[in-house]
């Protein structure tokens, strides 16, 4: 059973909750009427998420930290519950042009945030160091990757992929990056603005980190990868049209491959 620390227990009392199973990271999420408790392994990413949530207050829409504690190797983060509709909801997948417009504006909002005083370093140096740690400690879950990443025609193993990533570093265009810009981490408000959750990789990083994961998430969610409906008419390339940019296929591939190690 969960051994919830006292400082958090006092805030949730006996309020009934439901358990959310949307995330892929193995965290446990308890949803209360207006609060959320995220329980995850005590890791660098869990510490980063807490720091990010605090630094981002007043800069972009993120949950408020209500309490946090570390106990028995776990991190407990009690935060406010985000309102709005998740970007991966059927409604938005059926209104794809609207969804892509909303995501493009959300990305631009992130890019407008000044990062000269941002203490959250998610640069490639840092990401490759974290990837190296994961590879050497066998923490990469090869069952959650694109089928072509490893095996015939792809990389032999995570070590080979890591070496390739080190040898093919793109030039970085640093912006405020969410770090895991995928649809279940984005809540759309009634006015079309976006609130962000799951901030363990949020910080100053290359623009193409978020573009790549957003593009992949639009593709996966439209192709029914998560057991949902298939929307063959949804074209993820629309994202770049809405942003007035050309898709840089090499950078999209690079950051999608980098994410395979997380
Ligand atoms: N503050 C929050 N407000 C509303 N829902 C949340 C909040 N935090 C988490 N959730 C729900 O729990 C899911 C998983 O949480 P998340 O922080 O994304 O963890 P993971 O790292 O497992 O993806 C989210 O996709 C969302 O449905
Ligand atoms: Mg998530």
Short mmCIF file of C-alpha atoms and ligand atoms in Angstrom, two decimals:
data_model
loop_
_atom_site.label_atom_id
_atom_site.label_comp_id
_atom_site.label_asym_id
_atom_site.label_seq_id
_atom_site.Cartn_x
_atom_site.Cartn_y
_atom_site.Cartn_z
CA UNK A 1 0.00 0.00 0.00
CA UNK A 2 1.06 3.61 -0.45
CA UNK A 3 2.73 5.13 2.55
CA UNK A 4 1.81 8.75 1.93
CA UNK A 5 3.90 11.22 3.98
CA UNK A 6 2.09 13.16 6.69
CA UNK A 7 2.48 16.66 5.14
CA UNK A 8 0.58 15.43 2.12
CA UNK A 9 -1.96 13.30 3.96
CA UNK A 10 -3.15 16.34 5.90
CA UNK A 11 -4.01 18.09 2.63
CA UNK A 12 -5.96 15.25 1.09
CA UNK A 13 -7.60 13.81 4.23
CA UNK A 14 -10.18 11.23 3.25
CA UNK A 15 -11.23 12.89 0.00
CA UNK A 16 -12.03 10.14 -2.52
CA UNK A 17 -9.72 9.93 -5.53
CA UNK A 18 -9.28 8.03 -8.79
CA UNK A 19 -6.09 6.59 -10.21
CA UNK A 20 -4.92 7.82 -13.63
CA UNK A 21 -3.12 5.38 -15.92
CA UNK A 22 -2.41 7.60 -18.93
CA UNK A 23 1.31 8.29 -18.38
CA UNK A 24 3.95 5.85 -19.63
CA UNK A 25 6.58 6.54 -17.01
CA UNK A 26 5.45 4.17 -14.30
CA UNK A 27 4.39 6.95 -11.97
CA UNK A 28 1.23 6.65 -9.88
CA UNK A 29 -1.20 9.52 -10.26
CA UNK A 30 -4.05 10.07 -7.81
CA UNK A 31 -6.68 12.51 -9.01
CA UNK A 32 -8.66 14.43 -6.37
CA UNK A 33 -11.42 16.91 -7.19
CA UNK A 34 -9.02 19.87 -7.36
CA UNK A 35 -5.59 18.35 -6.63
CA UNK A 36 -3.32 15.71 -8.10
CA UNK A 37 -0.77 13.58 -6.27
CA UNK A 38 2.09 12.30 -8.44
CA UNK A 39 4.16 9.54 -6.90
CA UNK A 40 7.30 8.50 -8.75
CA UNK A 41 10.71 7.01 -8.11
CA UNK A 42 12.95 9.57 -6.41
CA UNK A 43 15.12 10.50 -9.40
CA UNK A 44 16.87 13.50 -10.91
CA UNK A 45 13.85 13.96 -13.11
CA UNK A 46 11.49 14.07 -10.13
CA UNK A 47 13.66 16.73 -8.48
CA UNK A 48 13.81 18.63 -11.76
CA UNK A 49 10.01 18.54 -12.11
CA UNK A 50 9.57 20.22 -8.76
CA UNK A 51 12.16 22.93 -9.53
CA UNK A 52 10.63 23.47 -12.96
CA UNK A 53 7.11 23.83 -11.59
CA UNK A 54 8.34 26.48 -9.18
CA UNK A 55 10.42 28.44 -11.73
CA UNK A 56 7.66 28.35 -14.33
CA UNK A 57 5.00 29.90 -12.05
CA UNK A 58 3.94 33.19 -13.64
CA UNK A 59 5.85 32.41 -16.83
CA UNK A 60 3.64 29.73 -18.38
CA UNK A 61 0.51 27.93 -17.13
CA UNK A 62 1.61 24.98 -14.97
CA UNK A 63 0.22 23.36 -11.80
CA UNK A 64 0.98 24.97 -8.44
CA UNK A 65 3.07 22.96 -6.00
CA UNK A 66 0.90 22.39 -2.90
CA UNK A 67 3.27 20.07 -1.01
CA UNK A 68 6.11 17.71 -1.71
CA UNK A 69 8.08 15.10 0.16
CA UNK A 70 10.58 12.32 -0.39
CA UNK A 71 10.13 9.08 1.50
CA UNK A 72 11.37 5.53 1.10
CA UNK A 73 12.89 6.17 -2.31
CA UNK A 74 9.78 7.84 -3.68
CA UNK A 75 8.93 11.41 -4.56
CA UNK A 76 5.47 12.72 -3.67
CA UNK A 77 4.29 15.85 -5.42
CA UNK A 78 0.90 17.29 -4.57
CA UNK A 79 -0.15 19.91 -7.11
CA UNK A 80 -3.19 21.77 -8.33
CA UNK A 81 -5.30 20.00 -10.92
CA UNK A 82 -5.27 21.47 -14.40
CA UNK A 83 -8.60 22.36 -15.93
CA UNK A 84 -9.44 21.97 -19.57
CA UNK A 85 -9.51 19.16 -22.07
CA UNK A 86 -6.51 17.01 -22.82
CA UNK A 87 -5.03 17.62 -26.26
CA UNK A 88 -5.28 13.87 -27.04
CA UNK A 89 -9.06 13.84 -26.49
CA UNK A 90 -11.26 12.53 -29.26
CA UNK A 91 -12.70 16.01 -29.70
CA UNK A 92 -9.34 17.49 -30.71
CA UNK A 93 -8.31 14.53 -32.83
CA UNK A 94 -11.59 15.05 -34.70
CA UNK A 95 -10.93 18.80 -34.97
CA UNK A 96 -7.36 18.40 -36.08
CA UNK A 97 -6.81 21.79 -37.72
CA UNK A 98 -7.97 23.49 -34.55
CA UNK A 99 -5.71 21.26 -32.44
CA UNK A 100 -2.65 21.98 -34.56
CA UNK A 101 -3.38 25.72 -34.47
CA UNK A 102 -3.57 25.53 -30.64
CA UNK A 103 -0.30 23.58 -30.42
CA UNK A 104 1.52 25.95 -32.75
CA UNK A 105 0.48 28.93 -30.60
CA UNK A 106 1.48 27.03 -27.45
CA UNK A 107 4.96 26.37 -28.85
CA UNK A 108 5.34 30.04 -29.78
CA UNK A 109 4.34 31.00 -26.24
CA UNK A 110 7.11 28.80 -24.85
CA UNK A 111 9.62 30.33 -27.26
CA UNK A 112 8.68 33.84 -26.09
CA UNK A 113 9.78 33.13 -22.50
CA UNK A 114 13.21 34.66 -21.83
CA UNK A 115 15.69 31.96 -20.82
CA UNK A 116 18.77 34.02 -19.93
CA UNK A 117 18.08 33.42 -16.21
CA UNK A 118 16.57 29.93 -16.62
CA UNK A 119 18.17 27.55 -14.10
CA UNK A 120 16.77 24.47 -15.86
CA UNK A 121 19.47 23.11 -18.16
CA UNK A 122 18.15 20.66 -20.73
CA UNK A 123 20.79 21.30 -23.36
CA UNK A 124 22.13 18.49 -25.51
CA UNK A 125 25.22 18.20 -23.28
CA UNK A 126 22.96 17.52 -20.34
CA UNK A 127 20.57 15.25 -22.27
CA UNK A 128 23.39 13.14 -23.68
CA UNK A 129 24.86 12.78 -20.18
CA UNK A 130 21.48 11.64 -18.87
CA UNK A 131 21.10 9.29 -21.85
CA UNK A 132 24.54 7.83 -21.15
CA UNK A 133 23.53 7.14 -17.55
CA UNK A 134 20.35 5.41 -18.70
CA UNK A 135 22.18 3.31 -21.28
CA UNK A 136 24.99 2.23 -18.94
CA UNK A 137 22.49 1.34 -16.21
CA UNK A 138 20.22 -0.59 -18.60
CA UNK A 139 17.29 1.72 -17.99
CA UNK A 140 16.20 2.02 -21.64
CA UNK A 141 12.91 0.24 -22.27
CA UNK A 142 13.26 -1.12 -25.81
CA UNK A 143 9.60 -2.19 -25.88
CA UNK A 144 8.47 1.46 -25.97
CA UNK A 145 10.39 2.51 -29.09
CA UNK A 146 9.48 2.85 -32.77
CA UNK A 147 9.74 -0.59 -34.41
CA UNK A 148 12.48 0.51 -36.83
CA UNK A 149 14.81 2.02 -34.20
CA UNK A 150 16.55 -1.20 -33.19
CA UNK A 151 17.15 -4.35 -35.20
CA UNK A 152 17.57 -4.95 -38.94
CA UNK A 153 18.12 -1.63 -40.74
CA UNK A 154 18.25 0.24 -37.43
CA UNK A 155 20.65 0.45 -34.50
CA UNK A 156 21.95 -2.72 -32.93
CA UNK A 157 21.32 -1.57 -29.40
CA UNK A 158 20.98 1.56 -27.21
CA UNK A 159 24.80 1.88 -26.96
CA UNK A 160 25.13 2.17 -30.73
CA UNK A 161 22.30 4.71 -30.87
CA UNK A 162 23.94 6.78 -28.11
CA UNK A 163 27.22 6.84 -30.02
CA UNK A 164 25.42 7.95 -33.19
CA UNK A 165 23.69 10.73 -31.26
CA UNK A 166 27.05 11.93 -29.91
CA UNK A 167 28.54 11.90 -33.41
CA UNK A 168 25.66 13.72 -35.11
CA UNK A 169 24.83 16.59 -32.75
CA UNK A 170 22.85 19.32 -34.51
CA UNK A 171 23.46 22.99 -33.81
CA UNK A 172 21.10 24.01 -31.01
CA UNK A 173 18.59 26.89 -31.06
CA UNK A 174 17.89 27.28 -27.32
CA UNK A 175 14.36 28.18 -26.21
CA UNK A 176 12.16 27.25 -23.26
CA UNK A 177 11.28 23.67 -24.07
CA UNK A 178 8.68 21.50 -22.39
CA UNK A 179 10.87 18.50 -23.04
CA UNK A 180 8.05 15.97 -23.42
CA UNK A 181 5.68 17.94 -25.63
CA UNK A 182 3.17 15.18 -26.29
CA UNK A 183 -0.60 15.45 -26.31
CA UNK A 184 -1.37 13.83 -22.90
CA UNK A 185 0.87 16.44 -21.23
CA UNK A 186 -1.14 19.39 -22.58
CA UNK A 187 -4.48 20.68 -21.34
CA UNK A 188 -6.40 23.03 -23.62
CA UNK A 189 -8.36 25.79 -21.89
CA UNK A 190 -11.63 27.27 -23.11
CA UNK A 191 -9.81 30.27 -24.63
CA UNK A 192 -7.52 27.93 -26.63
CA UNK A 193 -4.48 28.52 -24.42
CA UNK A 194 -2.53 25.50 -23.18
CA UNK A 195 -1.54 24.44 -19.64
CA UNK A 196 1.45 22.15 -19.26
CA UNK A 197 2.05 19.19 -16.95
CA UNK A 198 4.77 16.53 -16.62
CA UNK A 199 7.67 18.97 -16.33
CA UNK A 200 10.56 16.64 -15.48
CA UNK A 201 12.40 17.56 -18.70
CA UNK A 202 11.32 21.19 -19.04
CA UNK A 203 14.04 23.79 -19.45
CA UNK A 204 16.34 25.56 -21.88
CA UNK A 205 16.82 23.26 -24.86
CA UNK A 206 16.84 23.19 -28.63
CA UNK A 207 13.60 24.24 -30.29
CA UNK A 208 13.54 20.99 -32.25
CA UNK A 209 13.20 18.87 -29.11
CA UNK A 210 9.56 19.96 -28.71
CA UNK A 211 8.88 20.14 -32.44
CA UNK A 212 10.00 16.53 -32.88
CA UNK A 213 7.95 15.13 -30.01
CA UNK A 214 4.91 17.19 -30.90
CA UNK A 215 5.11 15.97 -34.50
CA UNK A 216 5.50 12.35 -33.36
CA UNK A 217 2.65 12.66 -30.86
CA UNK A 218 0.31 14.06 -33.53
CA UNK A 219 1.25 11.11 -35.71
CA UNK A 220 0.87 8.44 -33.03
CA UNK A 221 -2.41 9.76 -31.68
CA UNK A 222 -3.87 10.04 -35.19
CA UNK A 223 -2.74 6.53 -36.12
CA UNK A 224 -4.49 4.93 -33.16
CA UNK A 225 -1.17 3.86 -31.57
CA UNK A 226 -2.76 3.98 -28.12
CA UNK A 227 -5.72 1.81 -29.04
CA UNK A 228 -7.78 4.79 -30.07
CA UNK A 229 -9.53 5.58 -33.34
CA UNK A 230 -7.52 6.06 -36.54
CA UNK A 231 -7.78 9.43 -38.28
CA UNK A 232 -6.17 8.89 -41.71
CA UNK A 233 -6.95 12.44 -42.83
CA UNK A 234 -4.93 14.05 -39.97
CA UNK A 235 -1.64 15.28 -41.40
CA UNK A 236 0.97 16.10 -38.71
CA UNK A 237 2.97 18.17 -41.24
CA UNK A 238 0.26 20.80 -40.82
CA UNK A 239 2.15 21.79 -37.64
CA UNK A 240 4.95 23.31 -39.71
CA UNK A 241 2.52 25.14 -42.00
CA UNK A 242 0.84 26.68 -38.95
CA UNK A 243 4.25 27.75 -37.64
CA UNK A 244 5.36 29.07 -41.02
CA UNK A 245 8.44 26.83 -40.89
CA UNK A 246 9.94 24.13 -43.03
CA UNK A 247 10.21 20.76 -41.27
CA UNK A 248 13.89 19.94 -40.75
CA UNK A 249 13.73 16.17 -41.25
CA UNK A 250 17.20 15.56 -39.85
CA UNK A 251 16.53 17.39 -36.60
CA UNK A 252 13.12 15.73 -36.26
CA UNK A 253 14.80 12.38 -36.64
CA UNK A 254 17.62 13.28 -34.25
CA UNK A 255 15.36 14.32 -31.37
CA UNK A 256 12.93 11.44 -31.94
CA UNK A 257 15.87 9.05 -31.73
CA UNK A 258 17.24 10.81 -28.64
CA UNK A 259 13.87 10.34 -26.96
CA UNK A 260 14.09 6.58 -27.52
CA UNK A 261 16.71 6.51 -24.76
CA UNK A 262 14.34 8.12 -22.18
N1 LIG B 1 -1.76 18.55 -12.47
C1 LIG B 1 -2.52 17.71 -13.18
N2 LIG B 1 -3.78 18.06 -13.53
C2 LIG B 1 -4.57 17.22 -14.22
N3 LIG B 1 -4.22 15.98 -14.62
C3 LIG B 1 -2.97 15.57 -14.30
C4 LIG B 1 -2.07 16.39 -13.57
N4 LIG B 1 -0.92 15.71 -13.40
C5 LIG B 1 -1.10 14.52 -13.99
N5 LIG B 1 -2.32 14.41 -14.54
C6 LIG B 1 -2.88 13.25 -15.29
O1 LIG B 1 -2.04 12.14 -15.09
C7 LIG B 1 -1.40 11.74 -16.33
C8 LIG B 1 0.03 11.31 -16.05
O2 LIG B 1 0.73 12.34 -15.38
P1 LIG B 1 2.16 12.83 -15.88
O3 LIG B 1 2.66 13.89 -14.97
O4 LIG B 1 2.06 13.17 -17.32
O5 LIG B 1 3.01 11.52 -15.62
P2 LIG B 1 3.85 10.58 -16.57
O6 LIG B 1 5.26 11.00 -16.32
O7 LIG B 1 3.53 9.21 -16.06
O8 LIG B 1 3.42 10.79 -18.00
C9 LIG B 1 -1.53 12.96 -17.23
O9 LIG B 1 -1.49 12.63 -18.59
C10 LIG B 1 -2.88 13.51 -16.78
O10 LIG B 1 -3.92 12.78 -17.36
MG1 LIG B 2 2.90 12.49 -19.07
#
